[in-house]
Short mmCIF file of C-alpha atoms and ligand atoms in Angstrom, two decimals:
data_model
loop_
_atom_site.label_atom_id
_atom_site.label_comp_id
_atom_site.label_asym_id
_atom_site.label_seq_id
_atom_site.Cartn_x
_atom_site.Cartn_y
_atom_site.Cartn_z
CA UNK A 161 -41.98 24.45 66.24
CA UNK A 162 -42.34 22.25 69.28
CA UNK A 163 -45.80 20.65 69.46
CA UNK A 164 -46.94 20.00 73.02
CA UNK A 165 -46.02 16.41 73.82
CA UNK A 166 -46.87 16.19 77.51
CA UNK A 167 -48.55 12.87 78.28
CA UNK A 168 -47.60 11.62 74.81
CA UNK A 169 -44.86 9.43 73.40
CA UNK A 170 -42.46 11.16 70.98
CA UNK A 171 -42.21 8.95 67.91
CA UNK A 172 -40.33 9.70 64.71
CA UNK A 173 -43.67 10.75 63.17
CA UNK A 174 -44.51 13.07 66.09
CA UNK A 175 -46.27 12.78 69.46
CA UNK A 176 -48.64 9.80 69.87
CA UNK A 177 -50.97 8.98 72.76
CA UNK A 178 -49.78 5.96 74.81
CA UNK A 179 -53.16 4.26 74.31
CA UNK A 180 -52.10 3.66 70.67
CA UNK A 181 -49.23 1.48 71.92
CA UNK A 182 -49.83 -2.24 72.25
CA UNK A 183 -46.74 -4.45 72.64
CA UNK A 184 -43.42 -2.60 72.68
CA UNK A 185 -39.84 -3.89 72.55
CA UNK A 186 -37.74 -1.45 74.58
CA UNK A 187 -34.19 -2.01 73.30
CA UNK A 188 -33.62 -2.69 69.58
CA UNK A 189 -31.36 -1.33 66.83
CA UNK A 190 -32.59 -0.80 63.28
CA UNK A 191 -29.19 0.69 62.39
CA UNK A 192 -26.07 0.54 64.55
CA UNK A 193 -23.25 1.28 62.17
CA UNK A 194 -20.21 1.54 64.41
CA UNK A 195 -17.50 0.31 62.06
CA UNK A 196 -16.92 0.61 58.34
CA UNK A 197 -15.36 -2.64 57.16
CA UNK A 198 -14.43 -1.17 53.76
CA UNK A 199 -12.25 1.64 55.16
CA UNK A 200 -11.27 -0.09 58.39
CA UNK A 201 -12.35 3.01 60.34
CA UNK A 202 -14.85 3.58 63.14
CA UNK A 203 -17.93 5.61 62.21
CA UNK A 204 -17.79 9.02 63.92
CA UNK A 205 -20.26 10.95 61.78
CA UNK A 206 -23.95 10.52 60.92
CA UNK A 207 -24.97 11.06 57.31
CA UNK A 208 -27.70 9.91 54.94
CA UNK A 209 -27.00 6.64 53.17
CA UNK A 210 -29.22 5.53 50.30
CA UNK A 211 -27.56 2.11 50.39
CA UNK A 212 -28.50 1.50 54.01
CA UNK A 213 -32.01 2.79 53.36
CA UNK A 214 -32.56 0.34 50.49
CA UNK A 215 -31.10 -2.55 52.47
CA UNK A 216 -33.17 -1.92 55.60
CA UNK A 217 -36.40 -1.25 53.68
CA UNK A 218 -35.92 -4.62 51.97
CA UNK A 219 -34.76 -6.65 54.98
CA UNK A 220 -35.79 -5.02 58.28
CA UNK A 221 -39.06 -3.27 57.39
CA UNK A 222 -40.95 -6.50 56.49
CA UNK A 223 -39.86 -8.06 59.81
CA UNK A 224 -41.22 -5.09 61.75
CA UNK A 225 -44.44 -5.22 59.74
CA UNK A 226 -44.85 -8.91 60.56
CA UNK A 227 -44.19 -8.15 64.27
CA UNK A 228 -47.14 -5.75 64.10
CA UNK A 229 -49.53 -7.75 61.94
CA UNK A 230 -49.03 -11.15 63.59
CA UNK A 231 -47.91 -10.29 67.10
CA UNK A 232 -49.37 -6.90 68.02
CA UNK A 233 -46.04 -5.10 68.31
CA UNK A 234 -47.13 -1.55 67.59
CA UNK A 235 -43.87 0.15 68.59
CA UNK A 236 -40.25 -0.29 69.54
CA UNK A 237 -37.64 1.89 71.21
CA UNK A 238 -34.56 2.27 69.04
CA UNK A 239 -31.62 2.73 71.38
CA UNK A 240 -28.85 3.46 68.88
CA UNK A 241 -27.33 6.76 69.86
CA UNK A 242 -25.26 9.13 67.72
CA UNK A 243 -23.03 8.76 65.75
CA UNK A 244 -24.13 5.20 64.85
CA UNK A 245 -27.82 5.84 64.14
CA UNK A 246 -29.30 5.99 60.66
CA UNK A 247 -30.37 9.33 59.21
CA UNK A 248 -33.75 10.39 60.71
CA UNK A 249 -35.68 9.91 57.45
CA UNK A 250 -34.72 6.22 57.49
CA UNK A 251 -36.82 5.79 60.62
CA UNK A 252 -39.79 7.81 59.38
CA UNK A 253 -39.85 5.84 56.16
CA UNK A 254 -39.57 2.45 57.88
CA UNK A 255 -42.22 3.50 60.41
CA UNK A 256 -44.69 4.55 57.71
CA UNK A 257 -44.11 1.42 55.62
CA UNK A 258 -44.29 -1.05 58.51
CA UNK A 259 -47.00 0.69 60.55
CA UNK A 260 -44.75 0.34 63.62
CA UNK A 261 -44.15 3.42 65.79
CA UNK A 262 -40.43 4.05 66.32
CA UNK A 263 -38.98 6.08 69.19
CA UNK A 264 -35.41 7.28 68.52
CA UNK A 265 -32.75 7.91 71.15
CA UNK A 266 -30.20 10.60 71.76
CA UNK A 267 -27.24 10.12 74.10
CA UNK A 268 -23.82 8.48 74.24
CA UNK A 269 -22.28 5.01 74.14
CA UNK A 270 -19.83 3.66 76.73
CA UNK A 271 -16.06 3.96 76.68
CA UNK A 272 -15.07 0.62 75.20
CA UNK A 273 -12.22 -1.47 76.49
CA UNK A 274 -8.89 -1.29 74.63
CA UNK A 275 -8.52 -4.51 72.65
CA UNK A 276 -12.30 -4.95 72.23
CA UNK A 277 -12.87 -5.83 68.57
CA UNK A 278 -11.77 -2.81 66.49
CA UNK A 279 -10.84 -0.69 69.53
CA UNK A 280 -7.08 -0.94 69.11
CA UNK A 281 -6.09 2.56 70.31
CA UNK A 282 -7.40 5.06 72.88
CA UNK A 283 -8.99 7.42 70.35
CA UNK A 284 -11.31 4.59 69.26
CA UNK A 285 -12.68 3.92 72.76
CA UNK A 286 -15.35 6.62 72.68
CA UNK A 287 -16.80 9.13 70.21
CA UNK A 288 -14.19 11.95 69.92
CA UNK A 289 -17.00 14.53 70.31
CA UNK A 290 -17.56 13.19 73.83
CA UNK A 291 -13.86 13.36 74.69
CA UNK A 292 -13.55 16.93 73.39
CA UNK A 293 -16.79 18.51 74.65
CA UNK A 294 -17.68 19.88 78.08
CA UNK A 295 -20.65 18.43 79.94
CA UNK A 296 -22.80 21.43 79.00
CA UNK A 297 -22.26 20.90 75.26
CA UNK A 298 -23.17 17.22 75.55
CA UNK A 299 -26.34 18.09 77.48
CA UNK A 300 -27.23 20.75 74.89
CA UNK A 301 -26.90 18.24 72.06
CA UNK A 302 -29.31 15.84 73.79
CA UNK A 303 -31.80 18.56 74.71
CA UNK A 304 -31.75 19.90 71.14
CA UNK A 305 -32.47 16.46 69.69
CA UNK A 306 -35.30 15.87 72.19
CA UNK A 307 -36.91 19.29 71.82
CA UNK A 308 -36.25 20.45 68.27
CA UNK A 309 -35.09 17.51 66.21
CA UNK A 310 -32.10 15.60 64.92
CA UNK A 311 -29.82 17.25 62.33
CA UNK A 312 -32.39 19.90 61.50
CA UNK A 313 -34.95 17.39 60.25
CA UNK A 314 -37.63 18.02 62.87
CA UNK A 315 -37.58 14.31 63.76
CA UNK A 316 -37.26 14.35 67.54
CA UNK A 317 -35.64 11.83 69.85
CA UNK A 318 -38.02 10.38 72.44
CA UNK A 319 -35.54 8.87 74.90
CA UNK A 320 -31.97 9.18 76.19
CA UNK A 321 -29.54 6.25 75.98
CA UNK A 322 -26.34 6.12 78.03
CA UNK A 323 -23.74 3.42 78.56
CA UNK A 324 -20.93 2.42 80.87
CA UNK A 325 -18.56 -0.53 80.84
CA UNK A 326 -17.58 -1.34 84.39
CA UNK A 327 -19.11 -0.57 87.77
CA UNK A 328 -16.92 2.49 88.40
CA UNK A 329 -17.72 4.82 85.49
CA UNK A 330 -14.74 6.18 83.55
CA UNK A 331 -14.28 9.97 83.53
CA UNK A 332 -15.77 10.19 80.02
CA UNK A 333 -18.74 7.99 80.99
CA UNK A 334 -19.35 10.07 84.12
CA UNK A 335 -19.45 13.21 81.95
CA UNK A 336 -21.99 11.52 79.67
CA UNK A 337 -24.15 10.44 82.60
CA UNK A 338 -24.12 13.94 84.08
CA UNK A 339 -25.01 15.44 80.67
CA UNK A 340 -27.74 12.83 80.13
CA UNK A 341 -29.13 13.55 83.59
CA UNK A 342 -29.37 17.25 82.74
CA UNK A 343 -31.22 16.42 79.52
CA UNK A 344 -33.57 14.08 81.39
CA UNK A 345 -34.42 16.75 83.95
CA UNK A 346 -34.88 19.38 81.21
CA UNK A 347 -37.21 17.24 79.08
CA UNK A 348 -38.68 14.46 81.26
CA UNK A 349 -37.71 11.85 78.65
CA UNK A 350 -37.01 8.25 79.62
CA UNK A 351 -33.32 7.61 80.31
CA UNK A 352 -32.28 4.03 79.50
CA UNK A 353 -28.82 2.51 79.80
CA UNK A 354 -26.35 -0.14 78.73
CA UNK A 355 -25.27 -1.92 81.92
CA UNK A 356 -23.62 -5.30 81.53
CA UNK A 357 -21.36 -5.39 84.63
CA UNK A 358 -22.73 -6.50 87.99
CA UNK A 359 -22.67 -3.45 90.25
CA UNK A 360 -22.87 -1.09 87.29
CA UNK A 361 -26.56 -0.52 87.98
CA UNK A 362 -25.77 0.96 91.39
CA UNK A 363 -22.96 3.19 90.02
CA UNK A 364 -25.21 4.47 87.25
CA UNK A 365 -28.25 5.02 89.44
CA UNK A 366 -26.19 6.74 92.16
CA UNK A 367 -24.89 9.31 89.64
CA UNK A 368 -28.37 9.96 88.23
CA UNK A 369 -29.89 10.14 91.72
CA UNK A 370 -27.22 12.63 92.89
CA UNK A 371 -27.95 14.78 89.82
CA UNK A 372 -31.63 14.92 90.86
CA UNK A 373 -33.12 12.60 88.22
CA UNK A 374 -36.46 11.04 89.18
CA UNK A 375 -35.59 7.32 89.16
CA UNK A 376 -39.13 6.58 87.92
CA UNK A 377 -37.83 7.93 84.58
CA UNK A 378 -34.83 5.54 84.42
CA UNK A 379 -34.55 2.03 82.98
CA UNK A 380 -31.29 0.10 83.42
CA UNK A 381 -30.64 -2.29 80.53
CA UNK A 382 -28.98 -5.67 79.90
CA UNK A 383 -29.66 -7.02 83.40
CA UNK A 384 -30.42 -10.71 82.71
CA UNK A 385 -27.24 -11.69 84.54
CA UNK A 386 -27.92 -9.28 87.42
CA UNK A 387 -31.40 -10.74 87.89
CA UNK A 388 -30.37 -14.39 87.89
CA UNK A 389 -27.76 -13.80 90.60
CA UNK A 390 -29.89 -14.15 93.79
CA UNK A 391 -27.79 -11.77 95.90
CA UNK A 392 -27.78 -9.21 93.12
CA UNK A 393 -31.51 -9.47 92.55
CA UNK A 394 -31.94 -8.08 96.08
CA UNK A 395 -29.95 -4.98 95.08
CA UNK A 396 -32.19 -4.53 92.03
CA UNK A 397 -35.35 -4.91 94.13
CA UNK A 398 -34.09 -2.18 96.47
CA UNK A 399 -33.61 0.18 93.51
CA UNK A 400 -37.05 -0.80 92.14
CA UNK A 401 -38.59 0.26 95.46
CA UNK A 402 -36.99 3.66 94.82
CA UNK A 403 -38.64 3.80 91.39
CA UNK A 404 -36.02 2.52 88.94
CA UNK A 405 -36.98 0.09 86.17
CA UNK A 406 -34.85 -2.71 84.78
CA UNK A 407 -34.65 -4.51 81.47
CA UNK A 408 -33.23 -7.97 80.74
CA UNK A 409 -32.21 -8.34 77.08
CA UNK A 410 -30.62 -10.84 74.70
CA UNK A 411 -33.10 -13.58 75.63
CA UNK A 412 -32.25 -16.74 73.71
CA UNK A 413 -34.92 -19.43 73.65
CA UNK A 414 -32.37 -22.09 72.70
CA UNK A 415 -30.46 -21.53 75.97
CA UNK A 416 -32.97 -22.53 78.68
CA UNK A 417 -30.09 -23.15 81.10
CA UNK A 418 -29.60 -19.34 81.25
CA UNK A 419 -33.04 -17.98 80.54
CA UNK A 420 -35.36 -20.29 82.47
CA UNK A 421 -33.73 -18.99 85.70
CA UNK A 422 -34.33 -15.47 84.36
CA UNK A 423 -38.04 -16.23 83.95
CA UNK A 424 -38.06 -17.45 87.56
CA UNK A 425 -36.35 -14.24 88.69
CA UNK A 426 -38.92 -12.17 86.77
CA UNK A 427 -41.62 -14.11 88.58
CA UNK A 428 -39.99 -13.27 91.93
CA UNK A 429 -40.05 -9.54 91.06
CA UNK A 430 -43.79 -9.79 90.38
CA UNK A 431 -44.27 -11.71 93.65
CA UNK A 432 -42.52 -8.84 95.45
CA UNK A 433 -45.14 -6.46 94.00
CA UNK A 434 -42.59 -4.74 91.72
CA UNK A 435 -43.63 -6.11 88.34
CA UNK A 436 -44.40 -2.59 87.17
CA UNK A 437 -40.60 -1.99 87.13
CA UNK A 438 -39.72 -4.48 84.38
CA UNK A 439 -39.58 -4.32 80.60
CA UNK A 440 -37.96 -6.76 78.20
CA UNK A 441 -36.33 -6.76 74.77
CA UNK A 442 -33.96 -8.59 72.46
CA UNK A 443 -31.20 -6.07 71.57
CA UNK A 444 -31.38 -7.34 67.99
CA UNK A 445 -30.98 -5.47 64.74
CA UNK A 446 -28.54 -4.53 62.01
CA UNK A 447 -25.09 -3.05 62.15
CA UNK A 448 -21.44 -3.03 61.19
CA UNK A 449 -19.70 -6.38 61.32
CA UNK A 450 -16.37 -7.61 60.01
CA UNK A 451 -18.28 -8.68 56.89
CA UNK A 452 -20.10 -5.40 56.39
CA UNK A 453 -23.56 -4.15 57.34
CA UNK A 454 -25.65 -7.19 58.35
CA UNK A 455 -28.05 -8.63 60.95
CA UNK A 456 -26.56 -8.95 64.42
CA UNK A 457 -25.02 -12.40 64.81
CA UNK A 458 -25.09 -12.67 68.63
CA UNK A 459 -28.74 -13.80 68.61
CA UNK A 460 -30.62 -16.24 66.36
CA UNK A 461 -32.37 -14.71 63.32
CA UNK A 462 -34.51 -12.95 62.38
CA UNK A 463 -34.06 -9.58 64.14
CA UNK A 464 -37.13 -8.38 66.12
CA UNK A 465 -39.40 -11.24 65.00
CA UNK A 466 -37.30 -13.79 66.92
CA UNK A 467 -38.74 -12.38 70.14
CA UNK A 468 -42.34 -13.17 69.22
CA UNK A 469 -41.67 -16.43 67.38
CA UNK A 470 -39.37 -18.08 69.92
CA UNK A 471 -38.78 -16.06 73.09
CA UNK A 472 -42.36 -15.23 74.03
CA UNK A 473 -43.55 -18.87 73.77
CA UNK A 474 -40.50 -19.92 75.82
CA UNK A 475 -41.29 -17.36 78.54
CA UNK A 476 -44.80 -18.81 78.74
CA UNK A 477 -43.42 -22.34 78.91
CA UNK A 478 -41.05 -21.24 81.69
CA UNK A 479 -44.01 -20.10 83.75
CA UNK A 480 -44.69 -16.42 83.12
CA UNK A 481 -48.39 -15.56 83.14
CA UNK A 482 -50.29 -13.46 80.60
CA UNK A 483 -50.72 -10.54 83.08
CA UNK A 484 -46.95 -10.59 83.75
CA UNK A 485 -46.12 -10.56 80.05
CA UNK A 486 -48.72 -7.86 79.42
CA UNK A 487 -47.16 -5.65 82.10
CA UNK A 488 -43.64 -6.00 80.68
CA UNK A 489 -44.62 -5.66 77.03
CA UNK A 490 -47.47 -3.14 77.09
CA UNK A 491 -48.32 -1.37 80.33
CA UNK A 492 -44.80 -0.59 81.58
CA UNK A 493 -43.42 0.64 78.23
CA UNK A 494 -46.43 2.96 77.82
CA UNK A 495 -45.78 4.54 81.19
CA UNK A 496 -42.00 4.81 80.72
CA UNK A 497 -42.12 6.27 77.23
CA UNK A 498 -44.88 8.83 77.88
CA UNK A 499 -43.50 12.30 78.56
CA UNK A 500 -44.63 13.77 81.91
ZN1 LIG B 1447 -28.24 -2.52 72.42
#
């Protein structure tokens, strides 16, 4: 059964009209379990875990509920892709209990650098399924999760997440981007990316553009650094004029030396008339660490809520107006997440 979702946003509880969405964070991770500290092995398979469910219902769910009740966050886009996501029922249960709509992602993570954390040999750089499968099989997996559901549960993904490390994509990353592009064209879903290297945005967008993806359905992520580099901001503005959206993440209110210039760059994008091409998020959440499954430690606590408690007031103090914040947090996410 595939209920008609055109014009709607595909949440873990089914299609929802965009008018039900108030503030939305567009890049968070309820569950990103990439490494099992107990066995010392990377996680290459998704399966139900009662332990994770109990932990996240106790720790993460109340934070999401407070984001909704106190700060009007009615939804967030969960950008963990397989095989590091939680089991689909985790998201439906957390969504029901917190009252927050959750949009899940399908797709593929980047090929990580050898020597990065637990990546001590080539077979740990990327999900073996990606290495072993042709482009068609990768596209079929994404399309199946977007159209029919994840692991036979009927819970459908509502977005595609892709990643690349450096500006020139590796062969495996290029295969993922081509597969993700096919899934985007087949379904219309938003395609959002991990893009930390300067220049990566142009490599990624060029591949998607050549595949025929409508750049209005693409959002390039982790671009705080790209935006605060004045020369690079010009490159981003040129892509925005062609339709692409961009998302700075990892905003840290205790580091105004980095993030006040970002607020100024955001303001410049609005001055250029391209403020409808920006969304914003934390990239916070819970995942595997050397100590086990825990809150991410690369941002101050608590996950999700930190954005509304600390970052949003800082963005106001640094000069962003209410209409600018409303565009990035409400209007633009509604448009990007709604299926054509
Ligand atoms: Zn992330």
